[in-house]
Short mmCIF file of N, CA and C in Angstrom, two decimals:
data_model
loop_
_atom_site.label_atom_id
_atom_site.label_comp_id
_atom_site.label_asym_id
_atom_site.label_seq_id
_atom_site.Cartn_x
_atom_site.Cartn_y
_atom_site.Cartn_z
N MET X 228 0.99 -1.36 0.16
CA MET X 228 0.01 0.14 -0.12
C MET X 228 1.12 1.35 0.19
N GLY X 229 0.89 1.71 -1.04
CA GLY X 229 1.87 2.94 -0.88
C GLY X 229 1.36 4.16 -1.16
N LEU X 230 1.70 5.44 -1.90
CA LEU X 230 1.14 6.62 -2.32
C LEU X 230 0.39 6.38 -3.51
N GLU X 231 -1.14 6.52 -3.63
CA GLU X 231 -1.36 6.26 -4.84
C GLU X 231 -1.12 7.56 -5.51
N LYS X 232 -0.81 7.29 -7.09
CA LYS X 232 -0.64 8.43 -7.78
C LYS X 232 -1.95 8.90 -8.89
N GLU X 233 -2.76 7.70 -8.65
CA GLU X 233 -3.90 8.32 -9.43
C GLU X 233 -5.02 9.07 -8.76
N LYS X 234 -5.32 10.41 -9.51
CA LYS X 234 -6.53 10.96 -8.76
C LYS X 234 -7.60 10.25 -9.06
N SER X 235 -8.61 10.18 -8.25
CA SER X 235 -10.10 9.59 -8.36
C SER X 235 -11.01 10.71 -8.84
N ASP X 236 -11.38 10.56 -9.74
CA ASP X 236 -12.57 11.37 -10.30
C ASP X 236 -13.89 11.21 -9.46
N THR X 237 -14.56 12.24 -8.82
CA THR X 237 -15.81 12.36 -8.19
C THR X 237 -16.79 12.70 -8.79
N SER X 238 -17.87 12.45 -9.21
CA SER X 238 -18.99 13.11 -9.57
C SER X 238 -20.16 12.88 -8.86
N ILE X 239 -21.02 13.98 -8.92
CA ILE X 239 -22.24 13.50 -8.29
C ILE X 239 -23.49 13.81 -9.79
N ILE X 240 -24.06 12.76 -9.49
CA ILE X 240 -25.03 12.63 -10.58
C ILE X 240 -26.63 13.11 -9.88
N MET X 241 -26.99 14.08 -10.53
CA MET X 241 -28.16 14.59 -9.65
C MET X 241 -29.13 14.98 -11.23
N ASP X 242 -30.23 14.54 -10.42
CA ASP X 242 -31.49 14.87 -11.49
C ASP X 242 -31.69 16.34 -11.27
N GLU X 243 -32.28 16.95 -12.58
CA GLU X 243 -32.34 18.54 -12.47
C GLU X 243 -33.58 18.67 -11.53
N ASP X 244 -34.51 18.08 -11.31
CA ASP X 244 -35.57 18.30 -10.59
C ASP X 244 -35.27 18.35 -9.23
N GLU X 245 -34.46 17.28 -8.66
CA GLU X 245 -33.83 17.08 -7.13
C GLU X 245 -32.63 18.54 -7.20
N PHE X 246 -32.05 18.97 -8.06
CA PHE X 246 -31.18 19.96 -7.94
C PHE X 246 -31.99 21.07 -7.63
N ASN X 247 -32.88 21.48 -8.21
CA ASN X 247 -33.66 22.61 -8.15
C ASN X 247 -34.55 22.51 -6.64
N ARG X 248 -34.95 21.24 -6.36
CA ARG X 248 -35.58 21.29 -4.79
C ARG X 248 -34.63 21.38 -4.06
N SER X 249 -33.51 21.05 -3.83
CA SER X 249 -32.58 21.36 -3.00
C SER X 249 -32.07 22.61 -2.51
N ILE X 250 -32.27 23.78 -3.69
CA ILE X 250 -31.77 25.05 -3.31
C ILE X 250 -32.96 25.72 -3.31
N GLU X 251 -34.01 25.43 -3.24
CA GLU X 251 -34.93 26.17 -2.79
C GLU X 251 -34.92 26.89 -1.53
N PRO X 252 -35.53 28.13 -1.08
CA PRO X 252 -35.28 28.45 0.24
C PRO X 252 -36.33 27.84 1.48
N ILE X 253 -35.60 27.47 2.57
CA ILE X 253 -36.15 26.55 3.55
C ILE X 253 -37.63 27.12 3.85
N LEU X 254 -37.91 28.78 3.65
CA LEU X 254 -39.20 28.95 4.07
C LEU X 254 -40.15 28.71 2.78
N LEU X 255 -39.87 28.43 1.69
CA LEU X 255 -41.17 27.81 1.04
C LEU X 255 -41.48 26.37 1.80
N LYS X 256 -40.74 25.56 2.23
CA LYS X 256 -41.07 24.11 2.79
C LYS X 256 -42.18 24.60 4.19
N LYS X 257 -41.65 25.69 4.88
CA LYS X 257 -42.73 26.23 6.00
C LYS X 257 -44.16 26.40 5.77
N GLY X 258 -44.19 27.48 5.09
CA GLY X 258 -45.32 28.18 4.88
C GLY X 258 -45.37 28.93 3.29
N LYS X 259 -46.24 29.78 3.70
CA LYS X 259 -46.64 30.53 2.61
C LYS X 259 -45.95 31.97 2.66
N VAL X 260 -45.19 32.11 1.58
CA VAL X 260 -44.06 33.13 0.97
C VAL X 260 -44.88 34.38 0.52
N TYR X 261 -44.82 35.65 0.86
CA TYR X 261 -45.42 36.64 0.26
C TYR X 261 -44.02 37.18 -0.95
N THR X 262 -44.74 37.29 -2.01
CA THR X 262 -43.84 37.86 -3.19
C THR X 262 -44.42 39.18 -3.45
N ALA X 263 -43.59 40.35 -3.74
CA ALA X 263 -43.59 41.27 -4.02
C ALA X 263 -44.70 41.49 -5.06
N ALA X 264 -45.43 42.60 -4.62
CA ALA X 264 -46.88 42.83 -5.99
C ALA X 264 -46.05 43.24 -7.03
N PRO X 265 -46.87 42.73 -8.31
CA PRO X 265 -46.17 43.23 -9.45
C PRO X 265 -46.41 44.91 -9.37
N ASP X 266 -45.41 45.38 -10.36
CA ASP X 266 -45.45 46.64 -10.70
C ASP X 266 -46.37 47.53 -11.33
N ARG X 267 -47.42 48.05 -11.11
CA ARG X 267 -48.22 48.56 -11.89
C ARG X 267 -48.31 49.96 -12.62
N ASP X 268 -47.07 50.55 -12.60
CA ASP X 268 -46.88 51.68 -13.38
C ASP X 268 -45.10 51.42 -13.92
N PRO X 269 -45.20 50.41 -14.85
CA PRO X 269 -43.62 49.80 -15.24
C PRO X 269 -43.11 51.41 -15.88
N ASN X 270 -44.03 52.08 -16.73
CA ASN X 270 -43.28 53.18 -17.28
C ASN X 270 -43.01 54.51 -16.19
N ASP X 271 -43.10 54.37 -15.13
CA ASP X 271 -43.33 55.32 -14.20
C ASP X 271 -44.08 56.80 -14.77
N ILE X 272 -45.35 56.62 -15.13
CA ILE X 272 -46.19 57.56 -15.45
C ILE X 272 -46.82 58.53 -14.37
N ASN X 273 -46.78 57.98 -13.21
CA ASN X 273 -47.33 58.50 -11.93
C ASN X 273 -46.10 58.80 -10.72
N ALA X 274 -44.80 58.99 -11.36
CA ALA X 274 -43.87 58.97 -10.45
C ALA X 274 -43.92 60.37 -9.54
N HIS X 275 -44.74 61.08 -10.18
CA HIS X 275 -44.91 62.37 -9.39
C HIS X 275 -45.96 62.34 -8.01
N LEU X 276 -46.76 61.51 -8.04
CA LEU X 276 -47.58 61.07 -7.10
C LEU X 276 -47.22 59.94 -5.94
N LYS X 277 -45.89 59.66 -5.76
CA LYS X 277 -44.99 59.12 -4.64
C LYS X 277 -44.98 60.01 -3.99
N VAL X 278 -45.79 60.59 -2.96
CA VAL X 278 -45.86 61.22 -1.92
C VAL X 278 -46.09 60.52 -0.81
N GLY X 279 -45.16 61.01 -0.02
CA GLY X 279 -44.96 60.66 1.40
C GLY X 279 -45.28 61.30 2.84
N PHE X 280 -45.34 61.21 3.95
CA PHE X 280 -45.39 62.08 5.04
C PHE X 280 -44.37 62.95 4.94
N GLY X 281 -43.22 62.79 4.89
CA GLY X 281 -41.98 63.76 4.61
C GLY X 281 -42.25 64.41 3.57
N ASP X 282 -42.85 64.36 2.74
CA ASP X 282 -42.81 65.42 1.46
C ASP X 282 -43.80 66.20 1.80
N VAL X 283 -44.92 66.11 2.67
CA VAL X 283 -45.96 66.96 3.03
C VAL X 283 -45.90 67.56 4.33
N ILE X 284 -45.51 66.98 5.01
CA ILE X 284 -45.25 67.53 6.63
C ILE X 284 -43.49 67.79 7.20
N ALA X 285 -43.08 68.45 7.54
CA ALA X 285 -41.57 68.61 7.85
C ALA X 285 -41.53 69.57 8.97
N GLU X 286 -41.04 69.25 10.13
CA GLU X 286 -40.55 70.16 10.84
C GLU X 286 -38.94 70.61 10.99
N PRO X 287 -38.97 71.78 11.06
CA PRO X 287 -37.38 72.23 11.13
C PRO X 287 -36.79 71.98 12.36
N ILE X 288 -35.58 72.02 12.31
CA ILE X 288 -34.71 71.59 13.27
C ILE X 288 -35.01 72.45 14.90
N SER X 289 -35.44 73.69 14.56
CA SER X 289 -35.72 74.83 15.43
C SER X 289 -36.96 74.30 16.19
N THR X 290 -37.98 73.51 15.61
CA THR X 290 -39.41 73.60 16.02
C THR X 290 -39.92 72.04 15.64
N HIS X 291 -39.79 71.48 16.91
CA HIS X 291 -40.38 69.95 16.97
C HIS X 291 -41.69 69.80 17.82
N SER X 292 -42.42 68.89 17.35
CA SER X 292 -43.20 68.57 18.34
C SER X 292 -43.08 67.41 19.15
N PHE X 293 -44.04 66.93 19.98
CA PHE X 293 -43.50 65.40 20.74
C PHE X 293 -43.52 64.58 19.56
N ASP X 294 -42.34 63.61 20.12
CA ASP X 294 -42.32 62.38 19.42
C ASP X 294 -43.43 61.59 19.18
N ARG X 295 -44.30 61.22 20.26
CA ARG X 295 -45.28 60.35 20.08
C ARG X 295 -46.25 61.24 19.10
N VAL X 296 -46.87 62.68 19.18
CA VAL X 296 -47.53 63.61 18.04
C VAL X 296 -47.05 63.17 16.90
N TRP X 297 -45.73 63.07 16.66
CA TRP X 297 -45.13 63.29 15.29
C TRP X 297 -45.44 61.97 14.64
N ILE X 298 -45.03 61.09 15.45
CA ILE X 298 -45.44 59.46 15.06
C ILE X 298 -46.87 59.19 14.64
N GLY X 299 -47.64 59.60 15.80
CA GLY X 299 -49.22 59.65 15.59
C GLY X 299 -49.80 60.46 14.28
N SER X 300 -49.25 61.39 14.23
CA SER X 300 -49.73 61.71 12.59
C SER X 300 -49.30 61.44 11.62
N HIS X 301 -48.09 60.92 11.71
CA HIS X 301 -47.48 60.02 10.40
C HIS X 301 -48.26 58.98 10.40
N ALA X 302 -48.86 58.26 11.16
CA ALA X 302 -49.49 56.89 11.06
C ALA X 302 -50.90 57.07 10.38
N VAL X 303 -51.76 58.59 11.31
CA VAL X 303 -52.89 58.69 10.67
C VAL X 303 -52.58 59.20 9.15
N PHE X 304 -51.88 59.98 8.84
CA PHE X 304 -51.60 60.68 7.83
C PHE X 304 -51.48 59.33 6.50
N GLU X 305 -50.63 58.48 6.85
CA GLU X 305 -50.68 57.28 6.26
C GLU X 305 -51.99 56.22 5.71
N LEU X 306 -52.50 56.20 7.13
CA LEU X 306 -54.06 55.21 7.18
C LEU X 306 -55.21 56.34 6.55
N VAL X 307 -55.01 57.36 6.70
CA VAL X 307 -56.13 58.15 5.82
C VAL X 307 -55.95 58.37 4.42
N LYS X 308 -54.68 58.26 4.08
CA LYS X 308 -54.38 58.01 2.48
C LYS X 308 -54.54 57.21 2.27
N PHE X 309 -54.26 55.89 2.61
CA PHE X 309 -54.64 54.40 2.32
C PHE X 309 -56.14 54.40 2.32
N ILE X 310 -56.76 54.52 3.08
CA ILE X 310 -58.41 54.58 3.51
C ILE X 310 -58.93 55.02 2.26
N PHE X 311 -58.52 56.54 1.86
CA PHE X 311 -59.48 57.49 0.94
C PHE X 311 -59.37 56.88 -0.55
N TYR X 312 -57.70 56.65 -0.67
CA TYR X 312 -57.25 55.94 -1.88
C TYR X 312 -58.18 54.87 -2.39
N ARG X 313 -58.41 53.95 -1.38
CA ARG X 313 -58.89 52.66 -1.77
C ARG X 313 -60.42 52.65 -2.15
N LEU X 314 -60.92 53.36 -0.97
CA LEU X 314 -62.66 53.99 -1.03
C LEU X 314 -62.52 54.64 -2.58
N LEU X 315 -62.17 55.84 -3.01
CA LEU X 315 -62.25 56.15 -4.16
C LEU X 315 -62.11 55.59 -5.13
N THR X 316 -61.20 54.86 -4.99
CA THR X 316 -60.83 53.90 -6.49
C THR X 316 -61.92 52.84 -6.22
N THR X 317 -62.43 52.11 -5.43
CA THR X 317 -63.34 51.51 -5.60
C THR X 317 -64.92 52.13 -5.94
N LEU X 318 -65.00 53.34 -5.84
CA LEU X 318 -66.06 54.01 -6.36
C LEU X 318 -65.94 54.50 -7.72
N LEU X 319 -64.84 54.99 -8.09
CA LEU X 319 -64.61 55.19 -9.48
C LEU X 319 -63.69 54.57 -10.18
N ALA X 320 -62.97 53.73 -9.76
CA ALA X 320 -62.25 53.07 -10.97
C ALA X 320 -63.10 52.44 -11.88
N VAL X 321 -63.67 51.52 -11.96
CA VAL X 321 -64.74 51.18 -13.06
C VAL X 321 -65.49 52.18 -13.73
N PRO X 322 -66.50 53.06 -13.28
CA PRO X 322 -66.70 54.09 -14.04
C PRO X 322 -65.63 55.09 -15.14
N MET X 323 -64.59 55.35 -14.20
CA MET X 323 -63.60 56.00 -14.86
C MET X 323 -62.98 55.00 -15.93
N ALA X 324 -62.56 53.97 -15.82
CA ALA X 324 -62.38 52.83 -17.06
C ALA X 324 -63.24 52.94 -17.69
N PHE X 325 -64.46 52.73 -17.73
CA PHE X 325 -65.44 52.60 -18.70
C PHE X 325 -65.46 53.84 -19.84
N ILE X 326 -65.33 54.97 -19.08
CA ILE X 326 -65.49 56.67 -19.69
C ILE X 326 -64.02 56.70 -20.63
N LEU X 327 -63.41 56.47 -20.23
CA LEU X 327 -61.81 56.50 -20.77
C LEU X 327 -61.84 55.75 -21.87
N GLY X 328 -62.12 54.38 -21.57
CA GLY X 328 -62.29 53.15 -23.15
C GLY X 328 -62.74 54.11 -23.59
N VAL X 329 -64.29 54.47 -23.19
CA VAL X 329 -64.97 54.80 -24.77
C VAL X 329 -64.44 56.19 -25.21
N VAL X 330 -63.77 56.92 -24.90
CA VAL X 330 -63.37 58.32 -25.22
C VAL X 330 -61.99 57.76 -26.24
N PHE X 331 -61.25 56.68 -25.43
CA PHE X 331 -59.81 56.71 -26.26
C PHE X 331 -60.38 55.44 -27.51
N GLY X 332 -61.30 54.94 -27.31
CA GLY X 332 -62.03 53.86 -28.46
C GLY X 332 -62.46 55.09 -29.72
N VAL X 333 -63.42 56.05 -29.37
CA VAL X 333 -63.31 56.96 -30.01
C VAL X 333 -62.52 57.59 -31.04
N LEU X 334 -61.60 58.12 -29.94
CA LEU X 334 -60.27 58.72 -30.66
C LEU X 334 -59.37 58.10 -31.60
N SER X 335 -59.68 56.69 -31.28
CA SER X 335 -58.77 55.81 -31.77
C SER X 335 -59.43 55.57 -33.24
N CYS X 336 -60.69 55.55 -33.28
CA CYS X 336 -61.79 55.45 -34.43
C CYS X 336 -61.62 56.69 -35.22
N ILE X 337 -61.54 57.31 -34.76
CA ILE X 337 -61.38 59.10 -35.66
C ILE X 337 -60.37 59.03 -36.23
N HIS X 338 -59.25 58.77 -35.24
CA HIS X 338 -57.95 59.06 -35.84
C HIS X 338 -57.68 57.85 -37.29
N ILE X 339 -57.99 56.71 -37.01
CA ILE X 339 -57.83 56.00 -37.87
C ILE X 339 -58.69 56.00 -39.12
N TRP X 340 -59.78 56.12 -39.32
CA TRP X 340 -61.20 56.10 -40.09
C TRP X 340 -61.18 57.45 -40.85
N LEU X 341 -61.09 58.63 -40.08
CA LEU X 341 -61.21 60.11 -40.34
C LEU X 341 -59.93 60.71 -40.66
N VAL X 342 -59.08 60.65 -39.75
CA VAL X 342 -57.87 61.81 -39.74
C VAL X 342 -56.84 61.42 -40.77
N MET X 343 -56.44 60.26 -40.84
CA MET X 343 -55.42 59.74 -41.61
C MET X 343 -55.81 59.33 -42.88
N PRO X 344 -57.07 58.97 -43.60
CA PRO X 344 -57.42 59.08 -44.61
C PRO X 344 -57.46 60.74 -45.29
N VAL X 345 -57.91 61.63 -44.44
CA VAL X 345 -57.97 63.23 -44.91
C VAL X 345 -56.62 63.31 -45.13
N ILE X 346 -55.51 63.31 -44.17
CA ILE X 346 -54.19 63.59 -44.44
C ILE X 346 -53.51 62.76 -45.73
N GLN X 347 -53.76 61.58 -45.60
CA GLN X 347 -53.15 61.01 -46.84
C GLN X 347 -53.42 61.47 -48.28
N SER X 348 -55.05 61.89 -48.30
CA SER X 348 -55.46 62.42 -49.62
C SER X 348 -54.69 63.54 -49.76
N PHE X 349 -54.73 64.59 -48.82
CA PHE X 349 -54.04 65.76 -49.11
C PHE X 349 -52.71 65.56 -49.38
N MET X 350 -52.06 64.55 -48.78
CA MET X 350 -50.53 64.29 -49.36
C MET X 350 -50.52 64.00 -50.78
N MET X 351 -51.62 63.24 -51.28
CA MET X 351 -51.78 63.05 -52.58
C MET X 351 -51.93 64.23 -53.27
N LEU X 352 -52.77 64.82 -53.10
CA LEU X 352 -53.19 65.97 -53.93
C LEU X 352 -52.26 67.37 -53.87
N LEU X 353 -51.49 67.60 -53.11
CA LEU X 353 -50.41 68.53 -52.72
C LEU X 353 -49.70 68.34 -54.24
N PRO X 354 -49.07 67.59 -54.62
CA PRO X 354 -48.35 67.87 -55.63
C PRO X 354 -48.92 68.54 -56.76
N SER X 355 -50.27 68.06 -57.05
CA SER X 355 -51.14 68.99 -58.17
C SER X 355 -51.38 70.28 -57.73
N VAL X 356 -51.51 70.77 -56.73
CA VAL X 356 -51.78 71.72 -56.16
C VAL X 356 -50.74 72.58 -56.26
N GLN X 357 -49.63 72.02 -55.95
CA GLN X 357 -48.08 73.07 -55.95
C GLN X 357 -47.69 73.43 -57.08
N VAL X 358 -48.26 72.58 -58.29
CA VAL X 358 -47.96 72.72 -59.80
C VAL X 358 -49.11 74.21 -60.16
N VAL X 359 -50.12 73.86 -59.74
CA VAL X 359 -51.16 75.07 -60.00
C VAL X 359 -50.85 76.50 -59.22
N TRP X 360 -50.47 76.11 -58.19
CA TRP X 360 -50.10 77.60 -57.60
C TRP X 360 -48.90 78.04 -58.05
N ARG X 361 -47.99 77.08 -58.04
CA ARG X 361 -46.48 77.70 -58.91
C ARG X 361 -46.88 78.53 -60.08
N SER X 362 -47.94 77.90 -61.13
CA SER X 362 -48.16 78.55 -62.35
C SER X 362 -48.79 79.77 -62.23
N LEU X 363 -49.71 79.90 -60.70
CA LEU X 363 -50.65 81.10 -60.96
C LEU X 363 -49.43 82.34 -60.34
N THR X 364 -48.66 81.59 -59.29
CA THR X 364 -47.75 82.67 -58.83
C THR X 364 -46.94 83.22 -60.06
N ASP X 365 -46.50 82.34 -60.98
CA ASP X 365 -45.61 82.77 -62.14
C ASP X 365 -46.50 83.70 -63.21
N MET X 366 -47.69 83.41 -63.19
CA MET X 366 -48.61 84.46 -63.89
C MET X 366 -48.87 85.53 -63.39
N PHE X 367 -49.44 85.82 -62.26
CA PHE X 367 -49.86 87.07 -61.55
C PHE X 367 -48.93 87.49 -60.29
N ILE X 368 -48.77 86.88 -59.66
CA ILE X 368 -47.76 87.73 -58.38
C ILE X 368 -46.38 88.10 -58.80
N THR X 369 -45.76 87.42 -59.52
CA THR X 369 -43.94 87.36 -59.95
C THR X 369 -44.33 88.51 -60.94
N PRO X 370 -44.86 88.81 -61.90
CA PRO X 370 -44.77 89.80 -63.01
C PRO X 370 -45.43 91.49 -62.25
N LEU X 371 -46.08 91.27 -60.92
CA LEU X 371 -46.84 92.27 -60.21
C LEU X 371 -45.84 92.71 -59.53
N PHE X 372 -44.78 91.96 -58.46
CA PHE X 372 -43.77 92.27 -57.81
C PHE X 372 -42.63 92.80 -58.51
N HIS X 373 -42.15 92.29 -60.06
CA HIS X 373 -41.04 92.69 -60.71
C HIS X 373 -41.62 94.29 -60.85
N SER X 374 -42.70 94.39 -61.59
CA SER X 374 -42.90 95.77 -61.76
C SER X 374 -42.88 96.69 -60.85
N MET X 375 -43.42 96.40 -59.57
CA MET X 375 -43.40 97.49 -58.51
C MET X 375 -42.10 97.49 -58.01
N GLY X 376 -41.30 96.47 -58.09
CA GLY X 376 -39.61 96.54 -57.63
C GLY X 376 -38.91 97.69 -58.34
N ASN X 377 -39.18 97.37 -59.59
CA ASN X 377 -38.58 98.46 -60.85
C ASN X 377 -39.20 99.81 -60.67
N SER X 378 -40.51 100.05 -60.48
CA SER X 378 -40.91 101.33 -60.63
C SER X 378 -40.24 101.74 -58.96
N LEU X 379 -40.28 101.49 -57.76
CA LEU X 379 -39.88 101.67 -56.49
C LEU X 379 -38.31 101.83 -56.59
N SER X 380 -37.50 101.16 -57.34
CA SER X 380 -36.34 101.36 -57.11
C SER X 380 -35.62 102.65 -57.45
N SER X 381 -36.48 103.44 -58.32
CA SER X 381 -35.73 104.65 -58.93
C SER X 381 -36.48 105.84 -57.81
N ILE X 382 -36.97 105.32 -56.66
CA ILE X 382 -36.97 106.37 -55.75
C ILE X 382 -36.00 106.53 -54.64
N GLN X 383 -35.81 107.79 -54.40
CA GLN X 383 -34.65 107.93 -53.65
C GLN X 383 -34.95 108.79 -52.24
N VAL X 384 -34.40 108.40 -51.09
CA VAL X 384 -35.36 109.12 -49.90
C VAL X 384 -33.63 109.63 -49.26
N LYS X 385 -33.93 110.76 -49.18
CA LYS X 385 -33.10 111.61 -48.44
C LYS X 385 -33.21 112.04 -46.71
N THR X 386 -32.66 112.13 -45.90
CA THR X 386 -33.01 112.31 -44.50
C THR X 386 -32.28 113.24 -44.32
N THR X 387 -32.78 114.55 -43.85
CA THR X 387 -32.02 116.15 -43.25
C THR X 387 -32.27 116.10 -41.62
N ASN X 388 -31.41 116.66 -41.04
CA ASN X 388 -31.67 117.13 -40.09
C ASN X 388 -31.82 118.60 -39.56
N ASN X 389 -33.03 119.00 -38.99
CA ASN X 389 -32.85 120.26 -38.64
C ASN X 389 -32.43 120.70 -37.73
#
């Protein structure tokens, strides 16, 4: 029995499902884990509405209320904001979604079926209108302004100081 010169290769063959199960967090096995709510404003359209207590009410260093008053007012602010937002969205969200759906549907229909065909028609007619306009300008406007320019070019204005 001497010194072994060969290295033994060790490999663990594990099924993919077994591997995934073994690295799951332990909390999943114990109970329900709450995941973060999905982002309902991924484009940050309402970034200006992320208002907190510190954005609305702030006490300078020289003037402070009691700590319990500050904590209580903070709690009341957040609670009232939460309750009123939930109440108003419960009452207004569905009717406003309906109204805005109708408005955007009508605007889309008008844009698709009226505005764009009219614009495309004008774009098709503009080359013809441009030819007619250029010929009218060359026949009437250009000679008029050339003659006015020739007659007015002979006028000389001199200013004298009294």
